[in-house]
Amino acid sequence: MSDHRVAPAGGASPGGTPSASAPAPALASAPVSVPAPVPAHEPPYYAVVFTSVRTEGDNGYGGTAERMEELVKEIPGFLGVDMARTPGGLGITVSYFRDLDAIEEWRSHLEHRAAQQYGRAHWYESYSLHVTKVERSHSFERARERD
């Protein structure tokens, strides 16, 4: 799980910033993806909040998480996802869906079901899942200065 949002249009996760003594990367002029929350949508819609504590080691988690990010974008009604992990290991993923049918389609997706089962056996010490209806929503983004 990475500390960035994934919306249907997608975007790469931000890379690390090189130190002053490190050479600049070959693609230094390439656009950098800046983490940002999923923007507000017109209510009502739903948020699925998945909070977890991981086991030690990757155990294939990273590749599967990337695959799940790809798959969920194909679900009609998927609006985006915010993810964060604390240094202490608590992970929070909030996935946004237009309706309960979209959530059910994602919940019952065969590849997602297999990942859930494997996760309970290998990746998670504990987790909780909450589904909530969003009744009010707004967002803010600071205006950026032009170069």
Short mmCIF file of C-alpha atoms in Angstrom, two decimals:
data_model
loop_
_atom_site.label_atom_id
_atom_site.label_comp_id
_atom_site.label_asym_id
_atom_site.label_seq_id
_atom_site.Cartn_x
_atom_site.Cartn_y
_atom_site.Cartn_z
CA MET A 1 0.00 0.00 0.00
CA SER A 2 1.36 3.38 -0.89
CA ASP A 3 0.70 6.81 0.57
CA HIS A 4 -1.16 8.27 -2.39
CA ARG A 5 -4.57 8.35 -3.97
CA VAL A 6 -5.65 6.33 -6.93
CA ALA A 7 -8.55 7.69 -8.90
CA PRO A 8 -10.02 6.10 -12.01
CA ALA A 9 -7.83 8.26 -14.24
CA GLY A 10 -4.89 7.03 -12.14
CA GLY A 11 -1.44 8.35 -11.68
CA ALA A 12 1.91 7.00 -10.62
CA SER A 13 2.87 7.08 -7.01
CA PRO A 14 5.37 9.79 -6.17
CA GLY A 15 9.03 8.82 -6.13
CA GLY A 16 11.58 9.74 -3.52
CA THR A 17 13.45 13.00 -3.72
CA PRO A 18 17.16 12.53 -4.48
CA SER A 19 19.64 13.93 -1.97
CA ALA A 20 21.78 16.93 -2.87
CA SER A 21 24.80 14.66 -3.51
CA ALA A 22 22.89 12.20 -5.69
CA PRO A 23 22.81 12.72 -9.46
CA ALA A 24 19.52 13.88 -10.92
CA PRO A 25 17.43 11.10 -12.42
CA ALA A 26 17.43 10.75 -16.21
CA LEU A 27 13.76 11.77 -16.37
CA ALA A 28 14.10 14.81 -14.09
CA SER A 29 11.91 16.88 -16.41
CA ALA A 30 9.07 14.32 -16.31
CA PRO A 31 5.98 15.46 -14.41
CA VAL A 32 5.92 14.42 -10.77
CA SER A 33 2.72 12.98 -9.32
CA VAL A 34 1.89 14.84 -6.12
CA PRO A 35 -0.19 13.03 -3.50
CA ALA A 36 -3.65 14.50 -3.15
CA PRO A 37 -6.90 13.33 -1.61
CA VAL A 38 -9.67 12.04 -3.84
CA PRO A 39 -11.78 15.12 -4.65
CA ALA A 40 -15.29 15.49 -3.33
CA HIS A 41 -18.09 13.94 -5.36
CA GLU A 42 -21.77 14.78 -5.50
CA PRO A 43 -23.47 12.96 -2.59
CA PRO A 44 -24.77 10.54 -1.82
CA TYR A 45 -22.03 8.00 -2.38
CA TYR A 46 -20.27 5.45 -0.19
CA ALA A 47 -16.92 5.10 1.51
CA VAL A 48 -15.40 1.74 2.46
CA VAL A 49 -12.86 2.26 5.26
CA PHE A 50 -10.34 -0.58 5.65
CA THR A 51 -7.99 -0.18 8.62
CA SER A 52 -5.27 -2.78 9.11
CA VAL A 53 -2.11 -3.82 10.91
CA ARG A 54 0.21 -5.85 8.68
CA THR A 55 2.38 -8.84 9.49
CA GLU A 56 6.16 -8.60 9.06
CA GLY A 57 7.57 -8.77 5.53
CA ASP A 58 5.98 -8.22 2.15
CA ASN A 59 4.99 -11.83 1.39
CA GLY A 60 3.73 -10.77 -2.04
CA TYR A 61 1.58 -7.95 -0.66
CA GLY A 62 3.02 -5.16 -2.83
CA GLY A 63 2.34 -6.85 -6.16
CA THR A 64 -1.14 -7.91 -5.12
CA ALA A 65 -1.97 -4.41 -3.85
CA GLU A 66 -0.93 -2.94 -7.22
CA ARG A 67 -3.07 -5.53 -9.01
CA MET A 68 -6.08 -4.70 -6.81
CA GLU A 69 -5.61 -0.98 -7.59
CA GLU A 70 -5.77 -1.85 -11.32
CA LEU A 71 -8.83 -4.10 -10.95
CA VAL A 72 -10.96 -1.79 -8.80
CA LYS A 73 -10.69 0.93 -11.45
CA GLU A 74 -12.66 -1.36 -13.78
CA ILE A 75 -15.66 -1.48 -11.41
CA PRO A 76 -18.46 0.81 -12.67
CA GLY A 77 -19.17 3.28 -9.87
CA PHE A 78 -15.64 3.27 -8.42
CA LEU A 79 -14.73 6.89 -7.60
CA GLY A 80 -11.21 6.65 -6.16
CA VAL A 81 -9.17 5.57 -3.17
CA ASP A 82 -7.08 7.28 -0.49
CA MET A 83 -4.35 5.28 1.29
CA ALA A 84 -1.93 5.96 4.13
CA ARG A 85 0.26 3.97 6.49
CA THR A 86 1.71 5.26 9.76
CA PRO A 87 5.33 4.62 10.70
CA GLY A 88 3.95 2.34 13.44
CA GLY A 89 2.26 0.13 10.83
CA LEU A 90 -1.41 1.14 10.94
CA GLY A 91 -2.77 1.26 7.40
CA ILE A 92 -5.95 3.04 6.34
CA THR A 93 -7.53 2.67 2.91
CA VAL A 94 -10.71 4.55 2.05
CA SER A 95 -12.33 3.48 -1.21
CA TYR A 96 -15.16 5.54 -2.67
CA PHE A 97 -18.05 4.10 -4.67
CA ARG A 98 -21.14 5.64 -6.24
CA ASP A 99 -23.52 3.00 -4.82
CA LEU A 100 -23.86 -0.24 -2.88
CA ASP A 101 -24.05 -2.27 -6.09
CA ALA A 102 -20.51 -1.13 -7.01
CA ILE A 103 -19.27 -2.09 -3.53
CA GLU A 104 -20.87 -5.52 -3.87
CA GLU A 105 -19.33 -6.03 -7.31
CA TRP A 106 -15.89 -5.24 -5.88
CA ARG A 107 -16.43 -7.34 -2.76
CA SER A 108 -17.43 -10.37 -4.81
CA HIS A 109 -14.80 -9.99 -7.59
CA LEU A 110 -13.07 -13.40 -7.77
CA GLU A 111 -9.49 -12.10 -7.79
CA HIS A 112 -10.28 -9.69 -4.95
CA ARG A 113 -11.88 -12.53 -2.94
CA ALA A 114 -8.73 -14.64 -3.38
CA ALA A 115 -6.58 -11.70 -2.21
CA GLN A 116 -8.85 -11.24 0.84
CA GLN A 117 -8.48 -14.90 1.79
CA TYR A 118 -4.69 -14.83 1.31
CA GLY A 119 -4.50 -11.58 3.29
CA ARG A 120 -6.22 -13.08 6.32
CA ALA A 121 -3.79 -16.00 6.22
CA HIS A 122 -0.56 -14.07 5.52
CA TRP A 123 -0.67 -10.25 5.50
CA TYR A 124 -2.79 -9.00 8.37
CA GLU A 125 -2.42 -9.18 12.13
CA SER A 126 -5.81 -7.49 12.35
CA TYR A 127 -8.17 -5.35 10.33
CA SER A 128 -11.58 -3.71 10.42
CA LEU A 129 -13.89 -2.71 7.61
CA HIS A 130 -16.58 -0.04 7.73
CA VAL A 131 -19.03 0.94 4.99
CA THR A 132 -20.58 4.37 5.31
CA LYS A 133 -22.87 6.58 3.27
CA VAL A 134 -21.43 10.01 2.47
CA GLU A 135 -24.16 12.60 2.88
CA ARG A 136 -22.03 15.73 2.60
CA SER A 137 -18.74 16.29 0.80
CA HIS A 138 -16.49 19.18 -0.18
CA SER A 139 -12.82 19.61 -1.02
CA PHE A 140 -10.20 22.34 -1.27
CA GLU A 141 -7.10 22.75 -3.40
CA ARG A 142 -4.71 25.66 -3.10
CA ALA A 143 -4.20 27.54 -6.37
CA ARG A 144 -0.80 26.80 -7.83
CA GLU A 145 1.53 29.54 -9.01
CA ARG A 146 2.57 29.41 -12.65
CA ASP A 147 6.26 29.17 -13.49
#
